[in-house]
Amino acid sequence: PWSRWAPCSGGGSGDGDQPVATIASARPSTFRFPRAKCALVMIDWQRDFLDVGGFGHALGNDVTPLQKALGPAAAVLAAARAAGMPIVHTLEAHRPDMSDCPAAKRARCPAIGTVQDEARGRLLVAGEPGNAIVDAVAPLPGEIVIHKPGKGAFYNTNLEAELRSRGVSHLIITGVTTEVCVQTTAREANDRGFDLLVVADATESYFPQFKASTLEMIVAQGAIVGWTAQSTEVVDALAAA
Ligand code: C5J
């Protein structure tokens, strides 16, 4: 049904003389991004969400589906590094004293801050072994790492300042989970005037129907929130850039 809305003109105007890359197969229309103004945002690829014994598992979820998106996300990350793009890694991570964790969040997710497994440490707490980003997409020195207390990566963080200071106008987004932290961040970015593309096979959810619906909501009504494309298409566009 999303296709009944007229598509937007495509991500970005080309921005004057800036060289522009395109992903013609993106949904709902061609995604164009000025090569020098696009950043990759890797959302919450942390053990808390991917590991058996982590936070996602403590909430009662089967965490295995999330592994599917890791290979595509690693491929996009490698391509973005080769293209010299700014790279941001986010983690849902609370301060050890939990002062940035609202009482309502703790009441609904009492596992936060608890130790279920000594080797993993306190769930969803910054600096704990279980809060680390998984090896396949671990940050390199010089890449931006944002600890965020909420679902959206812009809430109560310096992400917007980091992006603005680099002149970023377009975002390519991977991460978990699609309908929670990825979708919230995409909507926050959209409201702040960024054009964005979510890499469809480099994001995953514990609930397949939530992932599918979220990607549809993003591209609906002529890219009301943004665009989607497959990782191979994004990698090809970054390689051409
Ligand atoms: C959740 C996230 N699902 N990173 N966090 O609580 O999506």
XYZ file of N, CA, C and O in Angstrom, residues 12-174:
652
model
N 18.100 13.997 -0.503
C 19.052 15.069 -0.728
C 18.958 15.636 -2.133
O 18.459 15.029 -3.056
N 19.444 16.828 -2.249
C 19.337 17.548 -3.516
C 20.583 17.377 -4.347
O 20.635 17.780 -5.488
N 21.606 16.779 -3.787
C 22.874 16.768 -4.481
C 23.774 17.851 -3.912
O 24.972 17.809 -4.075
N 23.205 18.817 -3.218
C 23.972 19.772 -2.437
C 25.027 20.519 -3.250
O 26.232 20.446 -2.990
N 24.567 21.197 -4.279
C 25.477 22.031 -5.056
C 26.509 21.209 -5.802
O 26.161 20.308 -6.540
N 27.768 21.527 -5.564
C 28.859 20.889 -6.304
C 29.326 19.591 -5.675
O 30.266 18.964 -6.159
N 28.718 19.206 -4.564
C 29.171 17.994 -3.873
C 28.987 16.766 -4.755
O 27.911 16.582 -5.322
N 30.006 15.892 -4.881
C 29.775 14.627 -5.591
C 28.720 13.804 -4.859
O 28.733 13.716 -3.631
N 27.808 13.253 -5.641
C 26.659 12.551 -5.056
C 26.684 11.085 -5.458
O 26.947 10.755 -6.607
N 26.421 10.212 -4.484
C 26.267 8.783 -4.772
C 24.777 8.470 -4.824
O 23.970 9.177 -4.197
N 24.417 7.421 -5.547
C 22.990 7.077 -5.653
C 22.785 5.588 -5.425
O 23.644 4.771 -5.772
N 21.638 5.275 -4.833
C 21.188 3.886 -4.732
C 19.821 3.855 -5.428
O 18.783 4.192 -4.840
N 19.853 3.483 -6.701
C 18.644 3.577 -7.527
C 17.574 2.585 -7.087
O 16.381 2.827 -7.258
N 18.009 1.462 -6.492
C 17.048 0.420 -6.105
C 16.482 0.631 -4.706
O 15.749 -0.217 -4.201
N 16.830 1.729 -4.059
C 16.303 1.979 -2.707
C 14.791 2.136 -2.757
O 14.214 2.486 -3.788
N 14.158 1.867 -1.633
C 12.712 2.082 -1.506
C 12.473 3.324 -0.665
O 13.197 3.524 0.320
N 11.491 4.135 -0.979
C 10.521 3.985 -2.073
C 10.992 4.619 -3.371
O 10.222 4.623 -4.343
N 12.210 5.153 -3.395
C 12.704 5.857 -4.586
C 14.224 5.931 -4.472
O 14.803 5.568 -3.440
N 14.855 6.424 -5.494
C 16.320 6.540 -5.478
C 16.791 7.346 -4.262
O 16.249 8.410 -3.962
N 17.811 6.810 -3.574
C 18.420 7.532 -2.450
C 19.712 8.160 -2.950
O 20.585 7.468 -3.471
N 19.801 9.477 -2.828
C 20.998 10.208 -3.245
C 21.668 10.787 -2.012
O 20.980 11.356 -1.163
N 22.982 10.633 -1.920
C 23.662 11.236 -0.765
C 24.985 11.859 -1.181
O 25.758 11.270 -1.929
N 25.220 13.093 -0.710
C 26.510 13.732 -0.956
C 27.588 12.911 -0.257
O 27.500 12.682 0.950
N 28.550 12.461 -1.000
C 29.517 11.496 -0.449
C 30.233 12.026 0.782
O 30.492 11.287 1.718
N 30.543 13.313 0.765
C 31.332 13.864 1.877
C 30.475 14.214 3.090
O 30.997 14.666 4.105
N 29.141 14.013 2.981
C 28.263 14.452 4.079
C 27.419 13.311 4.636
O 26.370 13.531 5.223
N 27.874 12.094 4.395
C 27.100 10.934 4.852
C 27.876 10.196 5.936
O 29.094 9.983 5.805
N 27.185 9.822 7.007
C 27.801 9.049 8.093
C 27.090 7.708 8.227
O 25.907 7.582 7.890
N 27.825 6.726 8.721
C 27.235 5.419 9.045
C 26.946 5.389 10.548
O 27.817 5.738 11.352
N 25.732 4.970 10.908
C 25.379 4.830 12.328
C 25.067 3.364 12.605
O 24.121 2.799 12.033
N 25.849 2.762 13.467
C 25.718 1.341 13.849
C 25.048 1.317 15.222
O 25.642 1.744 16.229
N 23.818 0.840 15.283
C 23.036 0.982 16.509
C 23.034 -0.292 17.365
O 22.568 -1.353 16.922
N 23.603 -0.169 18.539
C 23.428 -1.134 19.642
C 23.798 -2.575 19.289
O 23.116 -3.519 19.730
N 24.909 -2.750 18.552
C 25.367 -4.108 18.234
C 26.100 -4.677 19.453
O 27.251 -5.078 19.370
N 25.443 -4.684 20.579
C 26.114 -5.056 21.822
C 25.686 -6.439 22.276
O 24.603 -6.930 21.929
N 26.563 -7.037 23.091
C 26.297 -8.401 23.563
C 24.978 -8.462 24.331
O 24.311 -9.494 24.336
N 24.606 -7.374 24.998
C 23.337 -7.324 25.736
C 22.144 -7.761 24.876
O 21.178 -8.311 25.396
N 22.207 -7.460 23.571
C 21.075 -7.797 22.709
C 21.287 -9.074 21.907
O 20.312 -9.741 21.554
N 22.549 -9.413 21.619
C 22.800 -10.544 20.720
C 23.087 -11.862 21.439
O 22.918 -12.924 20.850
N 23.544 -11.798 22.692
C 24.011 -13.019 23.366
C 22.907 -13.720 24.149
O 22.084 -13.053 24.792
N 22.981 -15.026 24.153
C 22.204 -15.791 25.136
C 22.751 -15.387 26.513
O 23.967 -15.319 26.708
N 21.869 -15.045 27.440
C 22.304 -14.590 28.763
C 22.354 -13.073 28.875
O 22.590 -12.540 29.955
N 22.124 -12.372 27.762
C 22.150 -10.911 27.791
C 20.801 -10.314 28.165
O 19.864 -11.023 28.571
N 20.692 -8.997 27.988
C 19.472 -8.285 28.379
C 18.267 -8.734 27.545
O 17.183 -8.999 28.080
N 18.475 -8.836 26.226
C 17.367 -9.239 25.347
C 16.849 -10.612 25.718
O 15.625 -10.857 25.721
N 17.758 -11.502 26.065
C 17.388 -12.851 26.490
C 16.666 -12.802 27.837
O 15.646 -13.493 28.035
N 17.137 -11.928 28.726
C 16.500 -11.808 30.046
C 15.056 -11.309 29.927
O 14.231 -11.569 30.805
N 14.769 -10.625 28.830
C 13.380 -10.162 28.614
C 12.498 -11.281 28.061
O 11.311 -11.071 27.817
N 13.095 -12.445 27.799
C 12.306 -13.585 27.327
C 12.378 -13.803 25.832
O 11.600 -14.589 25.280
N 13.292 -13.124 25.153
C 13.365 -13.232 23.694
C 14.308 -14.341 23.241
O 15.303 -14.643 23.913
N 14.017 -14.884 22.054
C 14.962 -15.740 21.341
C 15.911 -14.798 20.614
O 15.496 -14.067 19.705
N 17.187 -14.800 20.996
C 18.118 -13.806 20.451
C 18.755 -14.257 19.138
O 19.403 -13.448 18.459
N 18.585 -15.527 18.771
C 19.317 -16.034 17.599
C 19.004 -15.307 16.281
O 19.920 -15.136 15.476
N 17.764 -14.838 16.017
C 17.519 -14.165 14.732
C 18.412 -12.944 14.503
O 18.674 -12.573 13.364
N 18.873 -12.315 15.579
C 19.662 -11.091 15.402
C 20.994 -11.353 14.706
O 21.555 -10.459 14.054
N 21.497 -12.583 14.826
C 22.797 -12.920 14.199
C 22.751 -12.739 12.685
O 23.776 -12.441 12.063
N 21.574 -12.958 12.091
C 21.430 -12.886 10.628
C 21.912 -11.561 10.049
O 22.420 -11.499 8.944
N 21.688 -10.500 10.792
C 21.972 -9.152 10.270
C 23.422 -8.739 10.468
O 23.864 -7.719 9.931
N 24.155 -9.536 11.240
C 25.523 -9.141 11.605
C 26.464 -9.133 10.400
O 27.261 -8.193 10.235
N 26.387 -10.159 9.547
C 27.250 -10.219 8.358
C 27.012 -9.024 7.432
O 27.962 -8.311 7.062
N 25.752 -8.754 7.056
C 25.483 -7.563 6.243
C 25.939 -6.262 6.901
O 26.477 -5.371 6.240
N 25.754 -6.150 8.222
C 26.192 -4.920 8.912
C 27.710 -4.791 8.860
O 28.247 -3.687 8.651
N 28.422 -5.923 9.023
C 29.887 -5.881 8.963
C 30.356 -5.485 7.560
O 31.343 -4.749 7.405
N 29.636 -5.941 6.540
C 30.008 -5.596 5.159
C 29.820 -4.090 4.910
O 30.667 -3.442 4.279
N 28.722 -3.534 5.402
C 28.488 -2.095 5.244
C 29.548 -1.299 6.021
O 30.078 -0.291 5.540
N 29.874 -1.780 7.214
C 30.892 -1.099 8.032
C 32.239 -1.078 7.300
O 32.913 -0.035 7.242
N 32.620 -2.213 6.721
C 33.903 -2.279 5.998
C 33.888 -1.316 4.806
O 34.879 -0.611 4.549
N 32.765 -1.254 4.106
C 32.665 -0.363 2.939
C 32.716 1.106 3.369
O 33.333 1.942 2.689
N 32.067 1.423 4.495
C 32.078 2.812 4.983
C 33.484 3.210 5.430
O 33.924 4.343 5.196
N 34.193 2.263 6.054
C 35.582 2.555 6.449
C 36.436 2.800 5.214
O 37.216 3.756 5.155
N 36.252 1.953 4.202
C 37.051 2.109 2.972
C 36.737 3.434 2.286
O 37.615 4.046 1.667
N 35.485 3.889 2.424
C 35.078 5.164 1.798
C 35.469 6.371 2.649
O 35.260 7.513 2.227
N 35.995 6.122 3.841
C 36.436 7.227 4.700
C 35.307 8.010 5.345
O 35.469 9.167 5.725
N 34.141 7.358 5.491
C 32.986 8.055 6.089
C 33.122 8.159 7.604
O 33.720 7.281 8.231
N 32.516 9.189 8.222
C 32.399 9.191 9.687
C 31.568 7.974 10.122
O 30.554 7.660 9.485
N 32.013 7.318 11.179
C 31.316 6.117 11.660
C 30.965 6.302 13.134
O 31.827 6.663 13.944
N 29.700 6.065 13.435
C 29.200 6.208 14.805
C 28.724 4.839 15.284
O 27.992 4.150 14.561
N 29.134 4.456 16.479
C 28.611 3.241 17.125
C 27.835 3.695 18.357
O 28.359 4.490 19.151
N 26.617 3.187 18.526
C 25.879 3.525 19.749
C 25.721 2.279 20.617
O 25.770 1.148 20.128
N 25.558 2.526 21.900
C 25.240 1.441 22.840
C 24.154 1.932 23.775
O 24.253 3.057 24.281
N 23.147 1.111 24.015
C 22.201 1.419 25.096
C 22.924 1.041 26.377
O 23.213 -0.140 26.619
N 23.257 2.039 27.175
C 24.166 1.818 28.305
C 23.887 2.852 29.383
O 23.938 4.048 29.120
N 23.614 2.384 30.571
C 23.372 3.307 31.682
C 24.628 3.488 32.517
O 25.510 2.632 32.527
N 24.679 4.631 33.199
C 25.792 4.885 34.114
C 25.733 3.864 35.244
O 24.640 3.428 35.641
N 26.896 3.495 35.775
C 26.895 2.501 36.864
C 26.005 2.894 38.046
O 25.422 2.031 38.696
N 25.851 4.209 38.303
C 24.986 4.600 39.438
C 23.508 4.675 39.015
O 22.658 5.003 39.836
N 23.229 4.372 37.748
C 21.861 4.302 37.211
C 21.128 5.646 37.279
O 19.904 5.703 37.136
N 21.868 6.728 37.458
C 21.209 8.037 37.581
C 20.546 8.459 36.266
O 19.704 9.362 36.269
N 20.925 7.827 35.151
C 20.304 8.182 33.867
C 19.250 7.163 33.444
O 18.829 7.134 32.289
N 18.809 6.339 34.372
C 17.779 5.340 34.057
C 16.481 5.727 34.768
O 16.380 5.627 35.997
N 15.480 6.174 34.015
C 14.230 6.607 34.664
C 13.602 5.469 35.485
O 13.688 4.300 35.109
N 12.957 5.852 36.565
C 12.315 4.856 37.437
C 11.306 4.018 36.646
O 11.168 2.808 36.859
N 10.615 4.655 35.698
C 9.609 3.922 34.924
C 10.262 2.828 34.082
O 9.717 1.730 33.933
N 11.449 3.127 33.528
C 12.148 2.119 32.718
C 12.600 0.954 33.603
O 12.464 -0.214 33.243
N 13.111 1.280 34.780
C 13.563 0.207 35.703
C 12.389 -0.633 36.173
O 12.500 -1.849 36.327
N 11.240 0.021 36.381
C 10.076 -0.714 36.872
C 9.591 -1.717 35.817
O 9.156 -2.819 36.143
N 9.699 -1.298 34.542
C 9.216 -2.187 33.471
C 10.258 -3.203 33.048
O 9.909 -4.238 32.483
N 11.531 -2.894 33.317
C 12.631 -3.796 32.930
C 13.536 -3.986 34.140
O 14.665 -3.470 34.181
N 13.057 -4.706 35.157
C 13.832 -4.802 36.399
C 15.173 -5.520 36.235
O 16.030 -5.442 37.122
N 15.387 -6.181 35.084
C 16.683 -6.852 34.870
C 17.818 -5.853 34.674
O 18.987 -6.185 34.898
N 17.484 -4.612 34.287
C 18.545 -3.619 34.028
C 19.352 -3.400 35.309
O 18.803 -3.170 36.381
N 20.663 -3.485 35.160
C 21.553 -3.232 36.300
C 21.799 -4.453 37.159
O 22.624 -4.399 38.079
N 21.114 -5.559 36.876
C 21.329 -6.768 37.673
C 22.407 -7.649 37.032
O 22.704 -7.526 35.848
N 22.979 -8.535 37.836
C 23.951 -9.510 37.336
C 23.248 -10.858 37.251
O 22.782 -11.380 38.256
N 23.181 -11.390 36.009
C 22.577 -12.722 35.831
C 23.689 -13.745 35.637
O 23.457 -14.935 35.737
N 24.861 -13.224 35.282
C 25.979 -14.077 34.899
C 27.236 -13.236 35.168
O 27.393 -12.157 34.598
N 28.107 -13.740 36.065
C 29.287 -12.964 36.497
C 30.148 -12.530 35.309
O 30.672 -11.416 35.279
N 30.273 -13.415 34.312
C 31.159 -13.117 33.184
C 30.639 -11.956 32.346
O 31.389 -11.289 31.644
N 29.366 -11.716 32.435
C 28.722 -10.683 31.616
C 28.590 -9.366 32.384
O 28.496 -8.300 31.803
N 28.550 -9.466 33.724
C 28.404 -8.261 34.551
C 26.971 -7.752 34.565
O 26.037 -8.480 34.236
N 26.817 -6.484 34.939
C 25.476 -5.899 35.090
C 24.871 -5.604 33.719
O 25.522 -5.015 32.856
N 23.629 -6.003 33.540
C 22.962 -5.839 32.242
C 22.733 -4.371 31.919
O 22.252 -3.602 32.768
N 23.089 -4.008 30.676
C 22.823 -2.673 30.123
C 23.542 -1.551 30.888
O 23.077 -0.408 30.895
N 24.669 -1.894 31.492
C 25.443 -0.879 32.221
C 26.792 -0.661 31.511
O 27.480 -1.624 31.170
N 27.123 0.601 31.291
C 28.346 0.956 30.552
C 29.579 0.355 31.213
O 29.708 0.349 32.435
N 30.467 -0.161 30.377
C 31.741 -0.686 30.859
C 31.705 -2.147 31.242
O 32.756 -2.774 31.435
N 30.535 -2.740 31.369
C 30.428 -4.155 31.746
C 30.730 -5.019 30.508
O 30.428 -4.615 29.376
N 31.297 -6.222 30.702
C 31.634 -7.061 29.536
C 30.436 -7.318 28.627
O 30.572 -7.318 27.399
N 29.267 -7.499 29.187
C 28.081 -7.788 28.380
C 27.570 -6.584 27.613
O 26.731 -6.717 26.728
N 28.073 -5.401 27.962
C 27.648 -4.183 27.275
C 28.517 -3.893 26.044
O 28.231 -2.981 25.266
N 29.572 -4.711 25.858
C 30.507 -4.442 24.751
C 29.869 -4.733 23.401
O 28.992 -5.596 23.275
N 30.353 -4.029 22.387
C 29.927 -4.295 21.004
C 30.581 -5.599 20.550
O 31.758 -5.852 20.851
N 29.827 -6.423 19.833
C 30.345 -7.731 19.413
C 31.521 -7.555 18.450
O 31.608 -6.559 17.716
N 32.422 -8.558 18.477
C 33.700 -8.436 17.754
C 33.516 -8.119 16.263
O 34.289 -7.358 15.692
N 32.505 -8.720 15.622
C 32.359 -8.596 14.167
C 32.196 -7.153 13.698
O 32.523 -6.832 12.552
N 31.682 -6.276 14.587
C 31.469 -4.873 14.190
C 32.044 -3.923 15.253
O 31.560 -2.802 15.427
N 33.079 -4.385 15.946
C 33.648 -3.573 17.035
C 34.242 -2.274 16.483
O 34.800 -2.253 15.382
N 34.130 -1.178 17.246
C 34.675 0.109 16.791
C 36.198 0.074 16.669
O 36.871 -0.629 17.423
N 36.708 0.864 15.745
C 38.149 1.085 15.634
C 38.479 2.417 16.302
O 37.603 3.293 16.414
N 39.739 2.584 16.726
C 40.120 3.881 17.308
C 39.778 5.009 16.337
O 39.961 4.872 15.124
N 39.251 6.090 16.884
C 38.898 7.244 16.047
C 37.433 7.254 15.650
O 36.919 8.298 15.233
N 36.753 6.128 15.732
C 35.314 6.120 15.431
C 34.544 6.621 16.657
O 34.998 6.495 17.793
N 33.380 7.200 16.380
C 32.601 7.839 17.455
C 31.793 6.771 18.189
O 31.094 5.979 17.552
N 31.889 6.746 19.512
C 31.112 5.798 20.312
C 30.201 6.611 21.241
O 30.678 7.472 21.976
N 28.897 6.334 21.131
C 27.897 7.094 21.894
C 27.200 6.154 22.869
O 26.568 5.176 22.456
N 27.303 6.441 24.160
C 26.514 5.710 25.158
C 25.192 6.451 25.312
O 25.180 7.646 25.587
N 24.098 5.725 25.118
C 22.791 6.400 25.154
C 21.911 5.764 26.224
O 21.836 4.537 26.332
N 21.221 6.598 26.996
C 20.358 6.055 28.048
C 18.971 5.683 27.556
O 18.219 5.032 28.270
N 18.627 6.119 26.339
C 17.282 5.862 25.834
C 17.311 4.953 24.630
O 18.339 4.358 24.291
N 16.182 4.865 23.975
C 16.090 4.072 22.753
C 16.639 4.870 21.574
O 17.356 4.342 20.740
N 16.295 6.141 21.498
C 16.802 6.990 20.430
C 18.218 7.452 20.738
O 18.555 7.803 21.875
N 19.065 7.474 19.684
C 20.474 7.822 19.892
C 20.702 9.321 20.047
O 21.793 9.761 20.412
N 19.659 10.140 19.766
C 19.812 11.588 19.909
C 19.412 12.055 21.311
O 19.758 13.160 21.712
N 18.642 11.243 22.020
C 18.134 11.654 23.332
C 19.246 11.625 24.390
O 19.848 10.572 24.642
N 19.533 12.829 24.949
C 20.487 12.926 26.056
C 21.898 12.451 25.682
O 22.588 11.837 26.491
N 22.287 12.708 24.416
C 23.649 12.372 23.959
C 24.208 13.547 23.159
O 23.478 14.484 22.829
N 25.485 13.445 22.780
C 26.070 14.495 21.929
C 26.104 14.080 20.463
O 26.877 14.627 19.673
N 25.240 13.122 20.064
C 25.272 12.635 18.679
C 25.028 13.767 17.677
O 25.757 13.902 16.689
N 24.004 14.585 17.920
C 23.692 15.627 16.938
C 24.883 16.573 16.783
O 25.258 16.941 15.659
N 25.493 16.951 17.897
C 26.652 17.862 17.816
C 27.800 17.205 17.050
O 28.473 17.860 16.238
N 28.022 15.917 17.284
C 29.107 15.210 16.576
C 28.838 15.223 15.071
O 29.753 15.431 14.277
N 27.596 14.997 14.674
C 27.263 14.957 13.248
C 27.340 16.350 12.630
O 27.933 16.548 11.571
N 26.751 17.339 13.311
C 26.751 18.712 12.764
C 28.181 19.232 12.625
O 28.507 19.911 11.654
N 29.033 18.907 13.589
C 30.406 19.435 13.531
C 31.178 18.858 12.346
O 32.174 19.428 11.916
N 30.703 17.736 11.813
C 31.343 17.136 10.629
C 30.582 17.466 9.344
O 30.891 16.931 8.291
N 29.554 18.283 9.443
C 28.786 18.674 8.258
C 27.912 17.566 7.705
O 27.520 17.589 6.536
N 27.569 16.583 8.545
C 26.795 15.431 8.058
C 25.338 15.832 7.822
O 24.717 16.486 8.664
N 24.801 15.408 6.670
C 23.386 15.659 6.360
C 22.614 14.370 6.094
O 21.388 14.367 6.108
N 23.335 13.274 5.812
C 22.716 12.006 5.435
C 23.275 10.878 6.315
O 24.479 10.859 6.605
N 22.388 9.957 6.671
C 22.801 8.834 7.526
C 22.448 7.510 6.867
O 21.364 7.363 6.290
N 23.358 6.560 6.974
C 23.069 5.165 6.650
C 23.071 4.430 7.984
O 23.998 4.587 8.785
N 22.001 3.674 8.243
C 21.782 3.122 9.582
C 21.691 1.602 9.521
O 20.964 1.039 8.694
N 22.422 0.926 10.424
C 22.235 -0.506 10.665
C 21.965 -0.672 12.156
O 22.223 0.247 12.931
